């Protein structure tokens, strides 16, 4: 008698990728805006980034977005309590520890959230903290989490990791890159990940934290496997429909909408 | 009122239908230094007199932020007030978490009143010895409520509680009809003038009072000493001398030592010697 397995799971994976890079006086946090379930797309414009409104701390999480939302709410409330008690905002390292504790609190029914926390530390230097689902965390110079992380992390290692691991213990140093270079690297990395990861795409949301404030940039990413095919398809359909009747045009438009909802299409 | 055989515990009624312990708790409110609240259609101002226990110590914090849209000023046993503010803060955070919207002030004061009532009907508890002026802004406009130790609450256009508050109340009674349409600046000025009434002769300095404002488009925050001093300067023409009336303060402190027990160091909400 084989063991019966549950036909219902409390978790779902909504996909997506999050990346953060720490600089000498800035921190870049980025995430794509695609939310999916299975092979379907739920939204092309869903933000995975949460501004903790702590002293420059921004949380980006991929995984099960319902758990991510709940986690963000809990952190927000805990931060308010801290502000009432201490009369000041939490620093980024403090928020990092709080997040770790909050995650471990649910050690036996975890938040299905893969987090990257980015911000500026007490000295104004960029810091990135990377987590697993139950709160194990580490301060690093850069990190990627989510469905595209396996594609992105090796590339970031190649570009940003300390170049002499044989001579010194390899330390994730804060990157010597300038802020525009880091933003460019992030855009490159996401464009590549979008090519091969079906769960990453649509738009890229980038938040750049510096001492004087937070700036947001949005960049378009590939929406389907072959954007050029989608464009060609729509032209062909319109050409055909001008010859045919109006209802044929309607049918073609409906088809292209269906195509839109599949993260990859056999075209 | 004088000592009688029905005032030993809160669960004993007097033959005339009074709960003396609850009434004594209301007396405790009158022992604290003055707190004043006023509201217009769009703003609420809370002000209080900074009374230090001695010349060596800092003054106690009497106005607390509950949320961006709610503040509370207390008079009486400060320790009880601090505990109730913590309760109010957690109520506001929980409501915000569940409903993703700010807690309506009217709901908060009902929670507070019910909490106070519990202490009037348990033989092992005592009533809270603090009066709370809760000022806040919600969808239905700006509100000012007064919560008693008895568990009653009332809504006011303007009110004052604590010692020598009658002088402030007289001033407010003369002026309250114009408060509804007052500008924010006029409201602040009226609050500081009301504080001056309670000082009764003592010269008004910005170090003697704490003023907080909240309103439409303006989250709860304290006014800094400079701003308060500027308002005082607009109506105080007499040169201020350095004579602080600590003598009167000590007499009141001696009458109710328990309420001053918290002091500056024990209060986790304020940095010591905050002025």
Short mmCIF file of C-alpha atoms in Angstrom, two decimals:
data_model
loop_
_atom_site.label_atom_id
_atom_site.label_comp_id
_atom_site.label_asym_id
_atom_site.label_seq_id
_atom_site.Cartn_x
_atom_site.Cartn_y
_atom_site.Cartn_z
CA UNK A 1 0.00 0.00 0.00
CA UNK A 2 1.84 3.10 -1.23
CA UNK A 3 1.61 6.25 0.83
CA UNK A 4 -1.07 8.63 -0.38
CA UNK A 5 0.13 12.07 -1.21
CA UNK A 6 -1.89 15.24 -0.74
CA UNK A 7 -3.85 16.40 -3.77
CA UNK A 8 -3.88 19.92 -2.41
CA UNK A 9 -0.95 22.13 -1.52
CA UNK A 10 -1.14 25.32 0.55
CA UNK A 11 1.61 26.78 -1.61
CA UNK A 12 1.89 27.90 -5.20
CA UNK A 13 4.86 29.38 -7.01
CA UNK A 14 4.13 32.64 -8.78
CA UNK A 15 7.58 32.78 -10.34
CA UNK A 16 9.67 35.84 -11.00
CA UNK A 17 13.20 36.89 -10.23
CA UNK A 18 14.71 39.43 -7.83
CA UNK A 19 18.22 40.86 -7.87
CA UNK A 20 20.10 43.32 -5.69
CA UNK A 21 23.58 44.83 -5.96
CA UNK A 22 25.35 46.88 -3.29
CA UNK A 23 27.64 49.77 -4.15
CA UNK A 24 29.85 52.08 -2.12
CA UNK A 25 27.10 54.67 -1.62
CA UNK A 26 24.10 53.15 -3.39
CA UNK A 27 22.07 49.99 -3.62
CA UNK A 28 20.18 48.70 -6.65
CA UNK A 29 17.18 46.42 -6.16
CA UNK A 30 15.39 45.02 -9.19
CA UNK A 31 12.61 42.55 -9.93
CA UNK A 32 10.57 41.60 -12.96
CA UNK A 33 6.82 42.23 -12.94
CA UNK A 34 5.49 38.93 -14.23
CA UNK A 35 3.24 36.90 -11.95
CA UNK A 36 2.41 33.41 -13.17
CA UNK A 37 0.90 30.13 -12.04
CA UNK A 38 1.84 26.91 -13.76
CA UNK A 39 2.17 27.77 -17.41
CA UNK A 40 -0.29 30.67 -17.26
CA UNK A 41 0.29 34.34 -16.67
CA UNK A 42 -1.72 36.03 -13.90
CA UNK A 43 -0.35 39.50 -14.38
CA UNK A 44 2.26 41.29 -16.46
CA UNK A 45 2.42 44.25 -14.09
CA UNK A 46 2.71 43.01 -10.51
CA UNK A 47 5.35 44.57 -8.27
CA UNK A 48 7.47 42.29 -6.13
CA UNK A 49 9.30 45.17 -4.46
CA UNK A 50 8.23 46.60 -1.12
CA UNK A 51 9.60 49.79 0.34
CA UNK A 52 9.89 49.14 4.06
CA UNK A 53 10.10 52.91 4.69
CA UNK A 54 12.79 52.01 7.17
CA UNK A 55 15.93 54.05 6.85
CA UNK A 56 16.52 53.10 3.24
CA UNK A 57 15.56 49.44 3.22
CA UNK A 58 13.76 47.83 0.31
CA UNK A 59 12.55 44.25 0.23
CA UNK A 60 12.15 42.26 -2.94
CA UNK A 61 10.62 38.76 -2.80
CA UNK A 62 9.77 36.05 -5.26
CA UNK A 63 7.88 32.83 -4.58
CA UNK A 64 4.28 32.58 -3.43
CA UNK A 65 2.96 36.13 -3.64
CA UNK A 66 0.18 35.61 -1.09
CA UNK A 67 2.84 34.71 1.48
CA UNK A 68 4.99 37.59 0.25
CA UNK A 69 2.11 40.03 0.75
CA UNK A 70 1.45 38.69 4.25
CA UNK A 71 5.15 38.92 5.09
CA UNK A 72 5.31 42.53 3.87
CA UNK A 73 2.29 43.43 6.04
CA UNK A 74 3.78 41.81 9.12
CA UNK A 75 7.06 43.65 8.61
CA UNK A 76 5.22 46.94 8.14
CA UNK A 77 3.35 46.50 11.42
CA UNK A 78 6.48 45.43 13.31
CA UNK A 79 8.28 48.46 11.93
CA UNK A 80 5.52 50.77 13.21
CA UNK A 81 5.85 49.25 16.67
CA UNK A 82 9.61 49.83 16.55
CA UNK A 83 9.08 53.47 15.55
CA UNK A 84 6.69 54.03 18.46
CA UNK A 85 9.11 52.48 20.93
CA UNK A 86 12.40 53.92 19.68
CA UNK A 87 11.26 57.22 18.20
CA UNK A 88 13.22 56.57 15.02
CA UNK A 89 13.14 54.37 11.93
CA UNK A 90 14.80 50.97 11.75
CA UNK A 91 18.20 50.75 10.14
CA UNK A 92 18.72 48.29 7.28
CA UNK A 93 20.75 45.77 9.37
CA UNK A 94 18.04 45.91 12.04
CA UNK A 95 15.36 45.24 9.44
CA UNK A 96 17.48 42.37 8.13
CA UNK A 97 17.51 40.71 11.54
CA UNK A 98 13.78 41.36 12.00
CA UNK A 99 13.03 39.70 8.67
CA UNK A 100 15.12 36.70 9.63
CA UNK A 101 13.28 36.36 12.95
CA UNK A 102 9.89 36.77 11.31
CA UNK A 103 10.68 34.03 8.81
CA UNK A 104 12.00 31.63 11.45
CA UNK A 105 8.94 32.27 13.59
CA UNK A 106 7.09 30.23 10.96
CA UNK A 107 9.75 27.55 10.77
CA UNK A 108 7.15 24.75 10.70
CA UNK A 109 4.80 26.33 8.14
CA UNK A 110 7.12 28.66 6.28
CA UNK A 111 6.45 31.74 4.23
CA UNK A 112 7.13 30.55 0.68
CA UNK A 113 9.08 33.69 -0.03
CA UNK A 114 12.61 34.03 -1.36
CA UNK A 115 13.81 37.40 -0.20
CA UNK A 116 16.47 39.88 -1.03
CA UNK A 117 16.74 42.93 1.22
CA UNK A 118 18.70 45.90 -0.05
CA UNK A 119 19.56 49.21 1.53
CA UNK A 120 22.16 51.49 3.01
CA UNK A 121 23.79 50.60 6.30
CA UNK A 122 24.46 52.98 9.15
CA UNK A 123 27.59 54.29 7.42
CA UNK A 124 25.78 55.00 4.16
CA UNK A 125 27.36 52.09 2.29
CA UNK A 126 25.18 49.80 0.23
CA UNK A 127 24.23 46.44 1.77
CA UNK A 128 22.36 43.45 0.44
CA UNK A 129 20.99 40.62 2.56
CA UNK A 130 19.89 37.37 0.99
CA UNK A 131 17.54 34.86 2.63
CA UNK A 132 16.16 31.39 2.34
CA UNK A 133 12.53 30.56 3.11
CA UNK A 134 13.08 30.04 6.85
CA UNK A 135 15.23 33.04 7.66
CA UNK A 136 18.82 31.98 7.21
CA UNK A 137 20.50 35.15 5.99
CA UNK A 138 23.83 36.60 5.05
CA UNK A 139 25.12 40.03 4.20
CA UNK A 140 26.50 39.96 0.66
CA UNK A 141 27.57 42.33 -2.08
CA UNK A 142 24.99 41.08 -4.58
CA UNK A 143 22.32 38.41 -4.84
CA UNK A 144 19.61 36.92 -7.04
CA UNK A 145 16.57 34.92 -5.92
CA UNK A 146 13.66 33.33 -7.75
CA UNK A 147 13.08 31.36 -10.92
CA UNK A 148 15.84 33.10 -12.88
CA UNK A 149 18.40 33.08 -10.07
CA UNK A 150 20.26 30.04 -11.40
CA UNK A 151 20.76 31.89 -14.69
CA UNK A 152 21.72 35.21 -13.13
CA UNK A 153 23.88 34.31 -10.12
CA UNK A 154 26.76 32.72 -12.07
CA UNK A 155 26.96 35.78 -14.28
CA UNK A 156 27.01 38.14 -11.30
CA UNK A 157 29.71 35.98 -9.74
CA UNK A 158 31.73 36.37 -12.91
CA UNK A 159 31.30 40.15 -12.95
CA UNK A 160 31.30 41.10 -9.30
CA UNK A 161 33.00 38.45 -7.21
CA UNK A 162 36.38 39.18 -5.69
CA UNK A 163 38.93 38.29 -8.38
CA UNK A 164 41.48 36.44 -6.28
CA UNK A 165 39.87 33.66 -4.27
CA UNK A 166 43.13 31.78 -4.08
CA UNK A 167 45.07 34.50 -2.34
CA UNK A 168 42.45 35.85 0.01
CA UNK A 169 39.25 34.31 1.36
CA UNK A 170 36.68 35.18 -1.29
CA UNK A 171 34.66 38.00 0.11
CA UNK A 172 31.65 39.50 -1.55
CA UNK A 173 33.08 42.95 -1.59
CA UNK A 174 30.88 45.90 -2.24
CA UNK A 175 31.21 46.37 -5.93
CA UNK A 176 33.53 49.10 -7.16
CA UNK A 177 31.13 49.70 -10.05
CA UNK A 178 29.49 53.09 -10.31
CA UNK A 179 25.73 53.37 -10.00
CA UNK A 180 24.98 53.71 -13.74
CA UNK A 181 27.21 50.71 -14.43
CA UNK A 182 25.40 48.63 -11.84
CA UNK A 183 21.99 49.59 -13.23
CA UNK A 184 23.22 48.66 -16.69
CA UNK A 185 24.45 45.30 -15.41
CA UNK A 186 21.05 44.63 -13.86
CA UNK A 187 19.26 45.42 -17.12
CA UNK A 188 21.62 43.15 -19.06
CA UNK A 189 21.21 40.33 -16.59
CA UNK A 190 17.40 40.48 -16.69
CA UNK A 191 17.29 40.69 -20.47
CA UNK A 192 19.33 37.48 -20.63
CA UNK A 193 17.33 35.69 -17.95
CA UNK A 194 14.09 36.59 -19.75
CA UNK A 195 15.37 34.78 -22.83
CA UNK A 196 15.62 31.41 -21.15
CA UNK A 197 13.33 31.56 -18.09
CA UNK A 198 9.65 31.48 -19.00
CA UNK A 199 8.64 32.87 -15.63
CA UNK A 200 10.69 36.04 -16.03
CA UNK A 201 9.72 38.85 -18.35
CA UNK A 202 7.24 41.64 -19.16
CA UNK A 203 8.71 44.57 -17.27
CA UNK A 204 11.71 45.20 -15.06
CA UNK A 205 11.27 47.44 -12.02
CA UNK A 206 14.51 48.89 -10.66
CA UNK A 207 14.84 50.87 -7.42
CA UNK A 208 18.06 52.77 -6.82
CA UNK A 209 18.66 53.78 -3.20
CA UNK A 210 21.02 56.55 -2.37
CA UNK A 211 21.50 58.78 0.65
CA UNK A 212 19.37 61.53 -0.85
CA UNK A 213 16.42 59.37 -1.85
CA UNK A 214 15.00 56.52 -3.88
CA UNK A 215 14.66 56.52 -7.67
CA UNK A 216 12.56 54.07 -9.67
CA UNK A 217 13.13 52.98 -13.26
CA UNK A 218 10.96 50.70 -15.37
CA UNK A 219 12.25 48.87 -18.41
CA UNK A 220 10.32 46.71 -20.88
CA UNK A 221 11.27 43.06 -21.17
CA UNK A 222 10.29 40.35 -23.63
CA UNK A 223 6.67 39.34 -23.32
CA UNK A 224 6.64 36.10 -25.30
CA UNK A 225 9.14 33.63 -26.61
CA UNK A 226 9.38 35.45 -29.91
CA UNK A 227 8.24 39.06 -29.86
CA UNK A 228 9.08 39.45 -33.53
CA UNK A 229 6.78 36.55 -34.36
CA UNK A 230 3.95 38.16 -32.46
CA UNK A 231 4.42 41.35 -34.44
CA UNK A 232 4.54 39.45 -37.75
CA UNK A 233 1.50 37.44 -36.76
CA UNK A 234 -0.54 40.56 -36.10
CA UNK A 235 0.42 42.08 -39.47
CA UNK A 236 -0.45 38.87 -41.32
CA UNK A 237 -3.78 38.64 -39.52
CA UNK A 238 -4.71 42.21 -40.36
CA UNK A 239 -3.76 41.65 -44.04
CA UNK A 240 -5.95 38.55 -44.20
CA UNK A 241 -8.84 40.24 -42.46
CA UNK A 242 -8.98 43.18 -44.84
CA UNK A 243 -9.71 40.67 -47.56
CA UNK A 244 -12.24 38.78 -45.44
CA UNK A 245 -15.11 39.80 -43.22
CA UNK A 246 -15.19 41.64 -39.86
CA UNK A 247 -15.91 38.50 -37.86
CA UNK A 248 -12.70 36.96 -39.16
CA UNK A 249 -10.77 39.98 -37.85
CA UNK A 250 -12.44 39.48 -34.48
CA UNK A 251 -11.36 35.84 -34.43
CA UNK A 252 -7.77 36.81 -35.20
CA UNK A 253 -7.72 39.39 -32.41
CA UNK A 254 -9.06 36.82 -29.97
CA UNK A 255 -6.31 34.42 -31.01
CA UNK A 256 -3.60 37.01 -30.37
CA UNK A 257 -5.09 37.67 -26.94
CA UNK A 258 -4.88 33.99 -26.11
CA UNK A 259 -1.28 34.03 -27.29
CA UNK A 260 -0.67 36.91 -24.89
CA UNK A 261 -1.68 34.80 -21.91
CA UNK A 262 0.72 31.98 -22.60
CA UNK A 263 4.20 32.55 -21.38
CA UNK A 264 5.57 30.66 -24.29
CA UNK A 265 3.81 29.77 -27.51
CA UNK A 266 4.70 27.38 -30.23
CA UNK A 267 5.21 30.02 -32.90
CA UNK B 1 -16.33 64.26 49.14
CA UNK B 2 -15.14 62.77 52.38
CA UNK B 3 -14.12 59.34 53.50
CA UNK B 4 -17.09 57.04 54.12
CA UNK B 5 -17.84 53.37 54.60
CA UNK B 6 -18.72 52.69 50.95
CA UNK B 7 -15.47 53.74 49.34
CA UNK B 8 -13.19 50.83 50.16
CA UNK B 9 -13.48 48.96 46.89
CA UNK B 10 -14.76 49.66 43.46
CA UNK B 11 -17.40 46.95 43.60
CA UNK B 12 -19.34 48.58 46.44
CA UNK B 13 -22.25 50.86 45.65
CA UNK B 14 -23.12 53.67 48.00
CA UNK B 15 -26.76 54.01 49.14
CA UNK B 16 -27.10 57.00 46.83
CA UNK B 17 -26.00 54.94 43.82
CA UNK B 18 -22.43 56.13 43.49
CA UNK B 19 -19.20 54.23 43.01
CA UNK B 20 -16.80 56.26 45.12
CA UNK B 21 -13.63 54.57 43.92
CA UNK B 22 -14.47 55.56 40.35
CA UNK B 23 -15.10 59.13 41.48
CA UNK B 24 -11.79 59.16 43.34
CA UNK B 25 -10.14 58.01 40.14
CA UNK B 26 -11.63 61.06 38.39
CA UNK B 27 -10.05 63.19 41.14
CA UNK B 28 -6.67 61.76 40.19
CA UNK B 29 -7.10 63.30 36.74
CA UNK B 30 -7.46 66.71 38.34
CA UNK B 31 -4.11 66.28 40.05
CA UNK B 32 -2.13 66.03 36.82
CA UNK B 33 -0.88 69.10 34.99
CA UNK B 34 -3.13 70.58 32.37
CA UNK B 35 -3.81 69.13 28.94
CA UNK B 36 -5.84 70.97 26.33
CA UNK B 37 -7.40 69.93 23.06
CA UNK B 38 -9.19 71.89 20.35
CA UNK B 39 -10.44 71.05 16.90
CA UNK B 40 -11.50 72.76 13.75
CA UNK B 41 -13.12 71.08 10.76
CA UNK B 42 -9.79 69.96 9.42
CA UNK B 43 -7.25 70.03 12.27
CA UNK B 44 -6.85 68.97 15.88
CA UNK B 45 -4.37 70.60 18.25
CA UNK B 46 -3.30 69.01 21.54
CA UNK B 47 -1.27 71.02 24.01
CA UNK B 48 -0.02 70.44 27.53
CA UNK B 49 1.92 72.06 30.29
CA UNK B 50 5.39 70.63 30.88
CA UNK B 51 5.67 70.08 34.58
CA UNK B 52 8.90 68.68 35.90
CA UNK B 53 8.92 66.91 39.23
CA UNK B 54 11.92 68.92 40.38
CA UNK B 55 14.36 71.34 38.87
CA UNK B 56 16.80 68.50 38.36
CA UNK B 57 14.51 66.21 36.37
CA UNK B 58 13.01 66.35 32.92
CA UNK B 59 9.30 66.79 32.40
CA UNK B 60 7.03 63.85 31.72
CA UNK B 61 5.73 63.12 28.29
CA UNK B 62 1.98 63.72 28.18
CA UNK B 63 1.22 63.72 24.49
CA UNK B 64 1.65 60.51 22.49
CA UNK B 65 1.38 59.67 18.84
CA UNK B 66 -1.01 56.78 18.34
CA UNK B 67 -0.93 56.77 14.56
CA UNK B 68 -0.37 59.27 11.77
CA UNK B 69 -3.96 60.40 12.17
CA UNK B 70 -4.51 60.07 15.94
CA UNK B 71 -2.81 61.64 18.95
CA UNK B 72 -3.60 61.52 22.66
CA UNK B 73 -2.92 63.91 25.53
CA UNK B 74 -3.16 62.59 29.09
CA UNK B 75 -3.62 64.01 32.57
CA UNK B 76 -3.37 62.10 35.81
CA UNK B 77 -1.35 58.97 36.52
CA UNK B 78 1.16 59.15 33.69
CA UNK B 79 2.08 55.50 34.02
CA UNK B 80 -1.53 54.47 33.38
CA UNK B 81 -1.57 56.87 30.44
CA UNK B 82 1.53 55.33 28.95
CA UNK B 83 0.09 51.83 29.18
CA UNK B 84 -3.16 52.96 27.56
CA UNK B 85 -1.26 54.71 24.76
CA UNK B 86 0.56 51.45 24.04
CA UNK B 87 -2.83 49.73 23.88
CA UNK B 88 -4.15 52.40 21.51
CA UNK B 89 -1.12 52.05 19.26
CA UNK B 90 -1.52 48.32 19.01
CA UNK B 91 -5.26 48.74 18.23
CA UNK B 92 -4.41 51.16 15.44
CA UNK B 93 -1.74 48.85 14.00
CA UNK B 94 -4.01 45.80 14.15
CA UNK B 95 -6.87 47.64 12.46
CA UNK B 96 -4.53 48.89 9.76
CA UNK B 97 -3.20 45.37 9.23
CA UNK B 98 -6.65 43.76 8.94
CA UNK B 99 -8.51 46.44 7.00
CA UNK B 100 -5.68 48.28 5.19
CA UNK B 101 -7.22 51.56 6.34
CA UNK B 102 -6.72 53.94 9.27
CA UNK B 103 -8.64 53.26 12.46
CA UNK B 104 -11.65 55.58 12.82
CA UNK B 105 -11.28 57.64 16.00
CA UNK B 106 -14.78 56.84 17.19
CA UNK B 107 -13.98 53.11 17.21
CA UNK B 108 -10.78 53.66 19.18
CA UNK B 109 -12.45 55.62 21.96
CA UNK B 110 -15.12 52.96 22.34
CA UNK B 111 -12.42 50.30 22.76
CA UNK B 112 -10.74 52.52 25.36
CA UNK B 113 -13.98 53.18 27.20
CA UNK B 114 -14.83 49.46 27.32
CA UNK B 115 -11.36 48.74 28.66
CA UNK B 116 -11.84 51.36 31.36
CA UNK B 117 -15.26 50.00 32.27
CA UNK B 118 -13.83 46.55 32.94
CA UNK B 119 -11.73 48.04 35.72
CA UNK B 120 -14.82 49.48 37.39
CA UNK B 121 -16.49 46.10 37.72
CA UNK B 122 -13.75 43.78 39.01
CA UNK B 123 -12.93 43.52 42.68
CA UNK B 124 -9.26 42.72 41.96
CA UNK B 125 -8.71 45.75 39.70
CA UNK B 126 -8.71 49.49 40.15
CA UNK B 127 -9.87 52.11 37.67
CA UNK B 128 -7.25 53.78 35.46
CA UNK B 129 -6.29 57.08 37.04
CA UNK B 130 -5.86 58.99 33.82
CA UNK B 131 -8.03 61.17 31.60
CA UNK B 132 -7.35 60.99 27.89
CA UNK B 133 -7.94 63.65 25.28
CA UNK B 134 -8.00 61.71 22.02
CA UNK B 135 -7.75 63.82 18.91
CA UNK B 136 -7.92 62.36 15.43
CA UNK B 137 -8.92 62.65 11.84
CA UNK B 138 -10.95 60.15 9.89
CA UNK B 139 -13.40 60.01 6.98
CA UNK B 140 -16.04 61.88 8.94
CA UNK B 141 -13.70 64.74 9.77
CA UNK B 142 -11.68 65.93 12.74
CA UNK B 143 -12.68 64.73 16.21
CA UNK B 144 -11.74 65.37 19.82
CA UNK B 145 -12.88 62.98 22.53
CA UNK B 146 -12.39 62.87 26.28
CA UNK B 147 -12.15 59.43 27.93
CA UNK B 148 -12.80 59.27 31.68
CA UNK B 149 -11.61 56.65 34.15
CA UNK B 150 -15.28 55.83 34.64
CA UNK B 151 -15.52 54.40 31.13
CA UNK B 152 -17.51 57.31 29.76
CA UNK B 153 -16.42 59.24 26.73
CA UNK B 154 -17.64 62.49 25.25
CA UNK B 155 -16.95 64.36 22.06
CA UNK B 156 -15.83 67.96 22.32
CA UNK B 157 -15.08 70.96 20.17
CA UNK B 158 -12.51 71.96 22.76
CA UNK B 159 -11.69 70.76 26.26
CA UNK B 160 -9.14 71.01 29.03
CA UNK B 161 -8.33 68.57 31.82
CA UNK B 162 -5.95 68.50 34.76
CA UNK B 163 -5.04 71.07 37.37
CA UNK B 164 -6.18 74.66 36.84
CA UNK B 165 -7.97 73.53 33.69
CA UNK B 166 -11.04 75.58 34.65
CA UNK B 167 -9.25 78.75 33.61
CA UNK B 168 -8.50 77.22 30.22
CA UNK B 169 -12.07 75.95 29.90
CA UNK B 170 -13.42 79.44 30.57
CA UNK B 171 -11.20 80.80 27.82
CA UNK B 172 -12.26 78.04 25.43
CA UNK B 173 -15.96 78.55 26.22
CA UNK B 174 -15.64 82.15 25.13
CA UNK B 175 -13.98 81.24 21.84
CA UNK B 176 -15.13 77.76 20.82
CA UNK B 177 -17.83 78.82 18.36
CA UNK B 178 -15.19 80.17 16.00
CA UNK B 179 -12.97 77.08 16.15
CA UNK B 180 -14.82 75.12 13.48
CA UNK B 181 -13.70 77.47 10.74
CA UNK B 182 -10.38 78.44 12.30
CA UNK B 183 -7.24 78.20 10.28
CA UNK B 184 -4.50 75.91 11.50
CA UNK B 185 -2.41 78.83 12.76
CA UNK B 186 -5.30 80.38 14.70
CA UNK B 187 -6.06 77.03 16.28
CA UNK B 188 -2.47 76.67 17.47
CA UNK B 189 -2.52 80.20 18.81
CA UNK B 190 -5.75 79.50 20.73
CA UNK B 191 -4.23 76.33 22.18
CA UNK B 192 -1.17 78.17 23.45
CA UNK B 193 -3.34 80.97 24.84
CA UNK B 194 -5.43 78.37 26.67
CA UNK B 195 -2.22 76.91 28.12
CA UNK B 196 -1.27 80.37 29.27
CA UNK B 197 -4.58 80.64 31.15
CA UNK B 198 -3.71 77.57 33.20
CA UNK B 199 -0.37 79.04 34.21
CA UNK B 200 -2.20 81.91 35.92
CA UNK B 201 0.39 84.59 36.10
CA UNK B 202 3.47 82.56 35.37
CA UNK B 203 5.16 83.89 32.24
CA UNK B 204 4.64 81.71 29.22
CA UNK B 205 7.78 80.25 27.64
CA UNK B 206 8.01 77.71 24.85
CA UNK B 207 9.86 75.36 27.20
CA UNK B 208 6.79 75.23 29.44
CA UNK B 209 4.42 73.79 26.88
CA UNK B 210 4.30 70.99 24.32
CA UNK B 211 2.05 71.41 21.29
CA UNK B 212 1.10 68.83 18.68
CA UNK B 213 -0.90 69.17 15.49
CA UNK B 214 -2.62 66.81 13.10
CA UNK B 215 -4.98 67.45 10.24
CA UNK B 216 -5.90 67.02 6.61
CA UNK B 217 -2.69 66.32 4.72
CA UNK B 218 -0.68 66.67 7.92
CA UNK B 219 0.24 63.60 9.94
CA UNK B 220 0.55 63.89 13.72
CA UNK B 221 3.71 65.67 14.77
CA UNK B 222 5.03 67.89 17.54
CA UNK B 223 5.78 71.55 16.96
CA UNK B 224 9.35 72.48 17.69
CA UNK B 225 10.27 75.01 20.34
CA UNK B 226 11.07 77.76 17.82
CA UNK B 227 7.64 77.60 16.20
CA UNK B 228 5.93 77.73 19.57
CA UNK B 229 8.11 80.64 20.67
CA UNK B 230 7.23 82.58 17.53
CA UNK B 231 3.52 82.21 18.29
CA UNK B 232 4.10 83.26 21.88
CA UNK B 233 6.03 86.31 20.71
CA UNK B 234 3.07 87.48 18.67
CA UNK B 235 1.03 88.05 21.80
CA UNK B 236 3.51 88.25 24.66
CA UNK B 237 4.78 91.79 24.84
CA UNK B 238 6.10 91.64 28.38
CA UNK B 239 9.77 90.72 28.67
CA UNK B 240 10.03 87.20 30.07
CA UNK B 241 11.95 86.71 33.27
CA UNK B 242 13.52 83.43 34.29
CA UNK B 243 11.31 82.78 37.33
CA UNK B 244 9.86 79.30 36.87
CA UNK B 245 7.08 78.54 39.37
CA UNK B 246 8.52 75.23 40.52
CA UNK B 247 7.04 75.86 43.99
CA UNK B 248 3.47 75.29 42.85
CA UNK B 249 4.56 72.27 40.89
CA UNK B 250 6.09 70.67 44.01
CA UNK B 251 2.90 71.12 46.03
CA UNK B 252 0.95 69.16 43.47
CA UNK B 253 3.67 66.59 43.10
CA UNK B 254 3.61 65.95 46.85
CA UNK B 255 -0.15 65.41 46.75
CA UNK B 256 0.10 62.67 44.14
CA UNK B 257 3.63 61.21 44.16
CA UNK B 258 2.61 57.99 42.45
CA UNK B 259 1.81 59.63 39.13
CA UNK B 260 5.24 61.18 38.87
CA UNK B 261 6.97 57.86 39.51
CA UNK B 262 7.66 57.18 35.83
CA UNK B 263 9.94 60.15 35.35
CA UNK B 264 12.11 60.77 32.35
CA UNK B 265 14.39 57.74 32.52
CA UNK B 266 11.67 55.12 32.85
CA UNK B 267 9.63 56.49 29.96
CA UNK B 268 10.71 54.49 26.97
CA UNK B 269 9.19 56.88 24.50
CA UNK B 270 11.26 59.98 25.09
CA UNK B 271 14.95 60.70 25.24
CA UNK B 272 15.93 61.99 28.67
CA UNK B 273 15.85 65.76 29.14
CA UNK B 274 13.78 66.23 26.00
CA UNK B 275 12.85 69.89 25.90
#
